[in-house]
Coordinates of C-alpha atoms and ligand atoms in Angstrom, one line a residue:
X1092 CA -25.3 2.9 -8.7
X1093 CA -25.9 -0.5 -7.3
X1094 CA -28.2 -1.9 -9.9
X1095 CA -26.2 -0.5 -12.8
X1096 CA -23.0 -1.9 -11.2
X1097 CA -24.7 -5.3 -10.6
X1098 CA -25.6 -5.6 -14.2
X1099 CA -22.2 -4.4 -15.3
X1100 CA -20.3 -6.8 -13.1
X1101 CA -22.6 -9.7 -14.2
X1102 CA -21.8 -8.8 -17.9
X1103 CA -18.1 -8.2 -17.5
X1104 CA -16.9 -10.6 -14.8
X1105 CA -16.1 -13.5 -17.1
X1106 CA -13.9 -11.2 -19.3
X1107 CA -12.0 -10.0 -16.3
X1108 CA -11.3 -13.6 -15.3
X1109 CA -10.1 -14.4 -18.8
X1110 CA -7.9 -11.3 -18.7
X1111 CA -6.5 -12.4 -15.4
X1112 CA -5.7 -15.8 -16.9
X1113 CA -4.0 -14.1 -19.9
X1114 CA -1.8 -12.2 -17.5
X1115 CA -1.2 -15.4 -15.6
X1116 CA -0.1 -17.2 -18.7
X1117 CA 2.6 -14.7 -19.5
X1118 CA 4.2 -13.5 -16.3
X1119 CA 6.8 -10.8 -16.5
X1120 CA 9.4 -9.8 -13.9
X1121 CA 9.8 -6.3 -12.5
X1122 CA 10.7 -3.6 -15.0
X1123 CA 10.1 -6.1 -17.9
X1124 CA 6.2 -6.1 -17.7
X1125 CA 6.1 -4.9 -21.3
X1126 CA 3.2 -7.0 -22.5
X1127 CA 1.2 -6.5 -19.3
X1128 CA 1.6 -2.8 -19.2
X1129 CA 1.1 -2.3 -23.0
X1130 CA -2.1 -4.4 -22.9
X1131 CA -3.4 -2.3 -20.0
X1132 CA -2.4 0.9 -21.7
X1133 CA -4.1 0.0 -25.0
X1134 CA -7.3 -0.9 -23.3
X1135 CA -7.3 2.1 -21.0
X1136 CA -6.8 4.4 -24.0
X1137 CA -9.7 2.8 -25.8
X1138 CA -11.8 3.4 -22.7
X1139 CA -11.1 7.1 -23.0
X1140 CA -8.4 7.4 -20.3
X1141 CA -5.5 9.8 -20.8
X1142 CA -2.6 7.3 -20.6
X1143 CA 1.0 8.2 -19.8
X1144 CA 3.7 5.5 -19.8
X1145 CA 7.5 5.1 -19.6
X1146 CA 9.7 8.0 -18.4
X1147 CA 6.7 10.3 -18.2
X1148 CA 5.7 8.5 -15.1
X1149 CA 8.9 7.0 -13.7
X1150 CA 12.3 8.6 -12.9
X1151 CA 14.9 6.2 -14.4
X1152 CA 17.6 7.4 -12.0
X1153 CA 15.5 6.4 -9.0
X1154 CA 15.1 2.8 -10.3
X1155 CA 17.0 0.1 -8.3
X1156 CA 17.6 -3.5 -9.4
X1157 CA 17.0 -2.9 -13.1
X1158 CA 17.3 -6.0 -15.3
X1159 CA 19.8 -6.2 -18.1
X1160 CA 19.1 -4.5 -21.4
X1161 CA 18.8 -8.0 -23.0
X1162 CA 16.0 -9.0 -20.6
X1163 CA 14.1 -5.8 -21.4
X1164 CA 14.7 -6.2 -25.1
X1165 CA 13.4 -9.7 -25.1
X1166 CA 10.1 -8.5 -23.8
X1167 CA 10.0 -5.6 -26.3
X1168 CA 10.5 -8.1 -29.0
X1169 CA 7.7 -10.3 -27.7
X1170 CA 5.1 -7.6 -28.6
X1171 CA 6.9 -6.1 -31.7
X1172 CA 4.5 -7.8 -34.1
X1173 CA 1.4 -6.5 -32.3
X1174 CA 0.3 -3.2 -33.8
X1175 CA -2.0 -2.4 -30.9
X1176 CA 0.7 -2.8 -28.3
X1177 CA 3.9 -1.6 -30.1
X1178 CA 3.5 2.2 -29.6
X1179 CA 3.1 1.7 -25.8
X1180 CA 5.9 -0.8 -25.6
X1181 CA 8.3 1.7 -27.3
X1182 CA 7.9 4.0 -24.3
X1183 CA 9.2 1.3 -22.0
X1184 CA 12.5 0.5 -23.6
X1185 CA 14.5 1.5 -20.5
X1186 CA 12.5 -0.8 -18.2
X1187 CA 10.1 2.0 -17.3
X1188 CA 7.0 -0.2 -17.4
X1189 CA 4.8 2.0 -15.2
X1190 CA 1.5 3.5 -16.4
X1191 CA -0.7 6.2 -15.2
X1192 CA -4.3 6.5 -16.7
X1193 CA -6.5 9.4 -15.8
X1194 CA -10.1 10.3 -16.4
X1195 CA -11.8 13.6 -15.4
X1196 CA -15.4 14.5 -14.6
X1197 CA -15.4 18.1 -13.7
X1198 CA -14.3 19.6 -10.4
X1199 CA -13.6 17.4 -7.4
X1200 CA -10.9 15.5 -5.6
X1201 CA -8.1 13.6 -7.2
X1202 CA -8.5 10.0 -6.3
X1203 CA -5.6 7.7 -7.1
X1204 CA -5.7 3.9 -7.1
X1205 CA -2.6 1.8 -7.3
X1206 CA -2.3 -1.7 -8.8
X1207 CA 1.0 -3.6 -9.0
X1208 CA 1.5 -5.9 -12.0
X1209 CA 4.7 -7.9 -11.7
X1210 CA 5.4 -11.6 -11.4
X1211 CA 8.1 -13.7 -9.6
X1212 CA 11.0 -16.0 -10.4
X1213 CA 9.0 -19.1 -9.4
X1214 CA 8.6 -22.3 -11.5
X1215 CA 4.8 -22.9 -11.5
X1216 CA 3.6 -26.4 -10.5
X1217 CA 2.6 -28.4 -13.6
X1218 CA 0.5 -31.0 -11.8
X1219 CA -3.2 -31.4 -12.6
X1220 CA -4.3 -30.7 -9.0
X1221 CA -3.0 -27.1 -9.6
X1222 CA -5.9 -25.3 -11.3
X1223 CA -3.9 -23.1 -13.7
X1224 CA -2.2 -26.2 -15.0
X1225 CA -5.5 -28.2 -15.1
X1226 CA -7.4 -25.5 -16.8
X1227 CA -4.7 -24.4 -19.3
X1228 CA -3.7 -21.0 -18.0
X1229 CA -0.4 -21.9 -16.2
X1230 CA 2.7 -19.9 -17.0
X1231 CA 4.1 -20.3 -20.5
X1232 CA 7.4 -18.8 -19.4
X1233 CA 9.4 -21.4 -17.5
X1234 CA 10.7 -20.2 -14.2
X1235 CA 8.4 -17.3 -14.0
X1236 CA 5.0 -17.2 -12.3
X1237 CA 2.3 -14.9 -11.0
X1238 CA 2.5 -16.4 -7.5
X1239 CA 1.5 -13.4 -5.5
X1240 CA -1.8 -12.4 -7.3
X1241 CA -0.6 -9.3 -9.1
X1242 CA -2.3 -10.8 -12.2
X1243 CA -5.5 -10.4 -10.2
X1244 CA -4.6 -6.8 -9.2
X1245 CA -4.1 -5.9 -12.9
X1246 CA -7.4 -7.5 -13.8
X1247 CA -9.2 -5.7 -11.0
X1248 CA -7.6 -2.4 -12.2
X1249 CA -8.9 -3.0 -15.7
X1250 CA -12.4 -3.8 -14.4
X1251 CA -12.4 -0.7 -12.2
X1252 CA -11.3 1.4 -15.2
X1253 CA -14.2 -0.1 -17.3
X1254 CA -16.7 0.8 -14.7
X1255 CA -15.3 4.3 -14.1
X1256 CA -15.5 5.0 -17.8
X1257 CA -19.1 3.7 -17.9
X1258 CA -21.8 6.5 -17.9
X1259 CA -23.6 4.7 -15.1
X1260 CA -20.8 5.2 -12.6
X1261 CA -21.4 8.2 -10.2
X1262 CA -18.1 9.7 -9.4
X1263 CA -16.7 13.2 -10.0
X1264 CA -13.3 14.9 -10.0
X1265 CA -10.3 13.1 -11.3
X1266 CA -9.5 9.4 -11.0
X1267 CA -5.9 8.3 -11.6
X1268 CA -5.0 4.7 -12.0
X1269 CA -1.4 3.9 -11.2
X1270 CA -0.2 0.6 -12.6
X1271 CA 3.1 0.0 -10.9
X1272 CA 5.8 -2.4 -12.0
X1273 CA 8.4 -4.2 -9.8
X1274 CA 6.6 -4.3 -6.5
X1275 CA 8.6 -7.5 -5.8
X1276 CA 11.9 -6.5 -4.4
X1277 CA 10.6 -3.0 -3.5
X1278 CA 11.6 -1.2 -6.7
X1279 CA 8.7 0.2 -8.7
X1280 CA 6.8 2.6 -6.4
X1281 CA 9.7 4.8 -5.5
X1282 CA 10.6 5.9 -9.1
X1283 CA 6.9 6.6 -9.8
X1284 CA 6.6 8.6 -6.5
X1285 CA 9.7 10.5 -7.5
X1286 CA 8.1 11.3 -10.9
X1287 CA 5.4 13.0 -8.9
X1288 CA 2.5 10.9 -10.2
X1289 CA 0.5 11.2 -6.9
X1290 CA 1.8 14.6 -5.7
X1291 CA -1.6 16.3 -6.2
X1292 CA -3.7 13.3 -5.1
X1293 CA -6.3 13.9 -2.3
X1294 CA -6.7 10.2 -1.9
X1295 CA -4.6 7.1 -2.6
X1296 CA -6.0 3.5 -2.2
X1297 CA -3.7 0.5 -2.7
X1298 CA -4.7 -3.1 -2.1
X1299 CA -3.5 -6.6 -2.1
X1300 CA -5.4 -9.9 -2.6
X1301 CA -5.3 -12.7 -0.2
X1302 CA -2.6 -12.3 2.5
X1303 CA -4.4 -14.8 4.8
X1304 CA -7.9 -13.3 4.6
X1305 CA -10.6 -15.5 3.1
X1306 CA -12.9 -14.5 0.2
X1307 CA -15.5 -12.1 1.5
X1308 CA -13.2 -10.6 4.1
X1309 CA -11.7 -7.1 3.8
X1310 CA -9.2 -5.4 6.1
X1311 CA -9.3 -1.6 5.8
X1312 CA -5.7 -1.0 6.9
X1313 CA -2.7 -3.3 6.4
X1314 CA -0.4 -2.4 9.3
X1315 CA 3.0 -3.4 10.6
X1316 CA 4.6 -3.2 7.2
X1317 CA 8.4 -3.3 7.5
X1318 CA 11.0 -1.0 6.2
X1319 CA 13.5 -3.0 4.2
X1320 CA 16.6 -2.9 2.1
X1321 CA 17.5 -5.6 -0.4
X1322 CA 21.3 -5.9 -0.9
X1323 CA 23.4 -7.8 -3.4
X1324 CA 27.0 -8.4 -2.3
X1325 CA 29.6 -9.8 -4.6
X1326 CA 33.0 -11.0 -3.1
X1327 CA 35.8 -11.0 -5.6
X1328 CA 38.6 -13.5 -4.8
X1329 CA 41.3 -15.2 -6.9
X1330 CA 41.1 -18.7 -8.4
X1331 CA 44.0 -21.1 -7.8
X1332 CA 44.6 -24.9 -7.8
X1333 CA 43.0 -26.1 -4.6
X1334 CA 45.9 -28.6 -3.9
X1335 CA 48.8 -27.3 -6.1
X1336 CA 48.9 -23.7 -4.9
X1337 CA 46.1 -22.9 -2.5
X1338 CA 48.2 -20.1 -1.0
X1339 CA 47.8 -18.1 -4.2
X1340 CA 44.0 -18.2 -4.0
X1341 CA 41.6 -15.9 -2.4
X1342 CA 38.5 -17.8 -1.3
X1343 CA 35.4 -15.8 -2.1
X1344 CA 33.1 -18.6 -1.1
X1345 CA 34.5 -18.6 2.4
X1346 CA 34.2 -14.9 2.6
X1347 CA 30.5 -15.3 1.6
X1348 CA 30.0 -18.1 4.1
X1349 CA 31.7 -16.2 6.9
X1350 CA 29.6 -13.2 6.2
X1351 CA 26.3 -15.2 6.0
X1352 CA 26.9 -16.9 9.4
X1353 CA 27.9 -13.6 11.1
X1354 CA 25.0 -11.7 9.5
X1355 CA 22.6 -14.1 11.0
X1356 CA 24.3 -13.6 14.4
X1357 CA 23.6 -9.9 14.4
X1358 CA 22.1 -8.8 17.7
X1359 CA 18.4 -7.9 17.9
X1360 CA 17.3 -4.3 18.0
X1361 CA 15.5 -3.1 21.1
X1362 CA 12.0 -1.7 20.8
X1363 CA 11.4 -2.6 17.1
X1364 CA 10.9 -5.8 15.3
X1365 CA 13.6 -6.7 12.8
X1366 CA 14.2 -9.5 10.3
X1367 CA 17.2 -10.6 8.5
X1368 CA 17.8 -13.1 5.7
X1369 CA 20.6 -14.2 3.4
X1370 CA 18.4 -15.9 0.8
X1371 CA 20.8 -16.9 -1.9
X1372 CA 24.5 -17.6 -2.2
X1373 CA 26.2 -18.6 -5.5
X1374 CA 29.9 -19.4 -5.6
X1375 CA 32.6 -21.5 -7.1
X1376 CA 33.2 -23.3 -10.3
X1377 CA 34.5 -26.7 -9.4
X1378 CA 35.8 -29.1 -6.7
X1379 CA 39.5 -28.4 -7.1
X1380 CA 39.4 -24.7 -7.7
X1381 CA 39.6 -21.9 -5.1
X1382 CA 36.3 -20.0 -5.7
X1383 CA 37.0 -16.6 -7.1
X1384 CA 33.5 -15.2 -6.9
X1385 CA 30.6 -15.3 -4.4
X1386 CA 27.3 -13.6 -4.9
X1387 CA 25.0 -13.1 -1.9
X1388 CA 21.4 -11.9 -1.9
X1389 CA 20.3 -10.6 1.4
X1390 CA 17.7 -8.4 3.0
X1391 CA 17.2 -6.5 6.2
X1392 CA 13.8 -5.4 7.6
X1393 CA 12.8 -3.3 10.5
X1394 CA 9.5 -2.0 12.0
X1395 CA 11.0 1.5 12.0
X1396 CA 13.2 3.3 9.5
X1397 CA 15.8 3.7 12.3
X1398 CA 15.8 -0.1 13.1
X1399 CA 16.1 -1.0 9.4
X1400 CA 18.9 1.6 8.9
X1401 CA 20.8 0.3 11.9
X1402 CA 20.6 -3.3 10.7
X1403 CA 21.7 -2.3 7.2
X1404 CA 24.8 -0.5 8.6
X1405 CA 25.7 -3.5 10.8
X1406 CA 25.2 -5.8 7.8
X1407 CA 27.5 -3.7 5.6
X1408 CA 30.2 -3.8 8.4
X1409 CA 30.1 -7.6 8.5
X1410 CA 30.2 -7.9 4.7
X1411 CA 33.2 -5.6 4.7
X1412 CA 35.0 -7.4 7.6
X1413 CA 34.4 -10.9 5.9
X1414 CA 35.9 -9.6 2.7
X1415 CA 39.0 -8.3 4.5
X1416 CA 39.3 -11.6 6.5
X1417 CA 39.6 -13.5 3.2
X1418 CA 41.5 -10.8 1.3
X1419 CA 38.7 -10.5 -1.2
X1420 CA 37.2 -7.5 -2.9
X1421 CA 33.6 -6.5 -2.2
X1422 CA 30.8 -4.8 -4.1
X1423 CA 27.5 -4.1 -2.4
X1424 CA 24.5 -2.9 -4.4
X1425 CA 21.1 -1.8 -3.2
X1426 CA 18.6 -3.8 -5.2
X1427 CA 15.4 -2.5 -3.7
X1428 CA 13.8 -0.8 -0.7
X1429 CA 10.4 -0.9 1.0
X1430 CA 9.0 1.6 3.4
X1431 CA 6.2 1.9 5.9
X1432 CA 3.4 4.5 6.1
X1433 CA 0.5 4.9 8.4
X1434 CA -3.0 4.3 7.0
X1435 CA -5.0 7.4 7.4
X1436 CA -8.3 7.1 9.3
X1437 CA -10.2 9.1 6.7
X1438 CA -9.2 6.6 4.0
X1439 CA -9.7 3.5 6.1
X1440 CA -13.2 4.8 7.0
X1441 CA -14.0 5.0 3.3
X1442 CA -12.8 1.4 2.7
X1443 CA -14.8 0.1 5.7
X1444 CA -18.0 1.8 4.5
X1445 CA -17.5 0.7 0.9
X1446 CA -16.8 -2.9 2.1
X1447 CA -19.8 -3.0 4.4
X1448 CA -22.0 -2.0 1.5
X1449 CA -20.5 -4.4 -1.1
X1450 CA -22.5 -7.6 -1.7
X1451 CA -20.3 -10.7 -1.1
X1452 CA -18.2 -9.0 1.6
X1453 CA -19.3 -10.4 5.0
X1454 CA -16.5 -9.3 7.3
X1455 CA -14.7 -6.0 7.6
X1456 CA -11.6 -5.9 9.8
X1457 CA -10.3 -2.5 10.8
X1458 CA -6.6 -3.4 10.9
X1459 CA -4.6 -6.5 9.8
X1460 CA -0.9 -7.1 10.3
X1461 CA 0.9 -7.7 7.0
X1462 CA 4.4 -8.3 8.5
X1463 CA 6.1 -8.4 5.1
X1464 CA 7.2 -5.5 3.0
X1465 CA 5.5 -3.4 0.3
X1466 CA 6.7 -0.4 -1.6
X1467 CA 3.2 1.2 -1.9
X1468 CA 4.1 3.3 1.2
X1469 CA 6.5 5.4 -0.9
X1470 CA 3.4 6.5 -2.9
X1471 CA 1.4 6.8 0.3
X1472 CA 4.0 9.0 2.0
X1473 CA 4.1 11.3 -1.0
X1474 CA 0.3 11.7 -0.9
X1475 CA 0.4 12.3 2.9
X1476 CA 3.3 14.8 2.5
X1477 CA 1.0 16.8 0.2
X1478 CA -1.8 16.8 2.7
X1479 CA -3.8 13.9 1.1
X1480 CA -5.0 10.7 2.8
X1481 CA -4.0 7.1 1.9
X1482 CA -4.5 3.5 2.9
X1483 CA -3.3 0.1 2.0
X1484 CA -6.1 -2.4 2.4
X1485 CA -6.6 -6.1 1.9
X1486 CA -9.1 -8.0 -0.3
X1487 CA -9.5 -11.5 1.1
X1488 CA -9.3 -14.4 -1.3
X1489 CA -9.2 -18.2 -0.6
X1490 CA -5.8 -19.3 -1.6
X1491 CA -4.7 -22.7 -2.9
X1492 CA -1.3 -22.2 -1.2
X1493 CA 0.7 -19.4 0.3
X1494 CA 1.9 -16.4 -1.6
X1495 CA 5.1 -17.0 -3.6
X1496 CA 4.4 -20.7 -3.7
X1497 CA 4.6 -22.8 -6.9
X1498 CA 1.0 -23.8 -6.2
X1499 CA -0.3 -20.3 -5.5
X1500 CA -3.7 -19.6 -6.9
X1501 CA -6.5 -17.3 -5.7
X1502 CA -10.3 -17.4 -5.8
X1503 CA -11.3 -15.6 -9.0
X1504 CA -14.5 -14.4 -7.4
X1505 CA -12.3 -11.8 -5.6
X1506 CA -11.7 -10.0 -8.9
X1507 CA -15.4 -8.9 -9.2
X1508 CA -15.4 -8.2 -5.4
X1509 CA -12.3 -6.1 -5.9
X1510 CA -13.9 -4.1 -8.8
X1511 CA -17.1 -3.5 -6.7
X1512 CA -15.1 -2.4 -3.7
X1513 CA -12.8 0.0 -5.7
X1514 CA -15.9 1.4 -7.5
X1515 CA -17.6 2.1 -4.2
X1516 CA -14.4 3.6 -2.8
X1517 CA -14.0 6.0 -5.7
X1518 CA -17.6 7.2 -5.4
X1519 CA -17.3 7.8 -1.7
X1520 CA -13.9 9.5 -1.9
X1521 CA -14.9 11.7 -4.8
X1522 CA -18.2 12.8 -3.2
X1523 CA -16.4 14.8 -0.5
X1524 CA -14.3 17.9 -0.7
X1525 CA -10.6 17.7 -1.4
X1526 CA -8.7 16.5 1.6
X1527 CA -5.5 18.3 1.0
X1528 CA -4.5 20.9 3.6
X1529 CA -2.0 22.6 1.3
X1530 CA -1.1 22.4 -2.3
X1531 CA 2.5 23.6 -2.2
X1532 CA 5.4 21.7 -3.6
X1533 CA 5.8 18.2 -2.2
X1534 CA 8.4 18.3 0.5
X1535 CA 11.4 16.2 -0.5
X1536 CA 12.2 13.6 2.1
X1537 CA 15.9 13.0 2.0
X1538 CA 15.5 9.7 4.0
X1539 CA 13.2 8.1 1.6
X1540 CA 14.7 5.6 -0.8
X1541 CA 18.1 7.2 -1.0
X1542 CA 20.3 4.5 -2.4
Ligands
ZN2435 ZN1 2.3 -9.3 -3.8

C-alpha cells in the first residue's frame, strides 16, 4: 500500500489543508455543526459511503446542553441556498449533527473511527502574527473559533475516507466513520453511543491532535482521562431597591458567590484525583438593584466514576444550601458529562505498529496522560461492552499556543500524518479476525451518562 498511499497523499494533501482551513473559517458550536456535518456528508456520499445523519445516528433524548432552536435554525439557514448541502442539513434540524458513514468490502471486522468536529466560544486573535489571521483563514464568526483542532480532525476524517474509498487501499470488512458533534462540554458521544452506532464494532479508534506532543510524535493510549459532570446552576432571587427596601430583596448574586466560595472549599477525595471549577458567574442588572438572578457554570471531575459522583453530590448540596441561606430558588441542569475508559492493549498495539511504520513519525509513546476530559470513552465503553477493543490515541502536532487559546493553531503537516496513520490502522485492524467475544445485545449500563 505504501507507494500508492505515498502518491495519494502527495496528490491530495493540499486539498485536505484547504478543507481544514474552510472548516476553520466557519466554526460551529456543539449541536449546531450543520455546515461542517453537511459538507462531510455530501463528500462522503460522493465517495460511495452509505451515510446516515440526524436522528438515525443520535438519540435526541440523550442529548445534554442542546442550544436554543434559534441557534440551530441560524445554522440551517446558513446552508439553505446550497443545493448540495440542503438535504443533509434537513436531517439535523433538532441539533442532531452527528454522521455515520460506512463502506463495506466483503467479510471481515467492523472497524470504527471517530472524529469530533465542533468549535469553541473563543474569539480568535486577529493579529498578523497569528497564522490563520495572516493567511486569511481566521474565523469569520465572531466569538467562535476552532481552538482545539477539531477542524483538523474533520479534515483527517475526510482524507481517510478518500483513501479508504480508493481502489489502492487494502482493507476488508466494514469501515465506519463516526463524525461526532459537541465533544466540547462532553455532549455528543453519549447520544451517538445510545443510538447504537458502534454496538457491533470490533474496533474503535479515536484520536486527538496536539495535546502537548510535537509533530512526528504519537501516543498509542491517552490515559488518566477524568470523569466529569458540567452543571449549570441558576439562583432565582427577588429584585428590590438596594437602599429603599433591601429587606424585600432576595440576593441571587450573594447566593451564587456563597456557593462559589464553598464549592471551591470542598474537601479532596482520598485515593482519586479530583478537579473542581466554577468557570462563570453572571448576575445582577445594576448598582442599586438587589440582583434577582445568578447563573453559575461549574464542573466536577474525578479520576474514577465514584470520585466524580461523590464530588457532584457534595456540589449539589452546597448549591442547595447557598440558595436556602439567601432564600433563593435554585435550578440545576446537567449540561454535559465525560467518562473514562481503558485503552485496550490489542488496539494500542495496532496504533503503535501503524505509527512505527508511518513515514514522518519518529517517536511512539505507549501511554500519555491527558488529564482533561473527553466523551469518546462513552463510545469506547460501548464497543468494549460488546466484546470489541478500543483506544484513544494522540497525534502530535506543534502548536502555536495551548488548546482553547485565542492563538491556537496546529502544524498542518499533522493532517497528512493523521491520514496515513488511520489508513495503516484500518488495514491492520481489518486484517485480523473479528475481536468480539460475543455478539449479543449490548448490556445497558445504568451508570453511564444518566442525567
Ligand atoms: Zn479537543
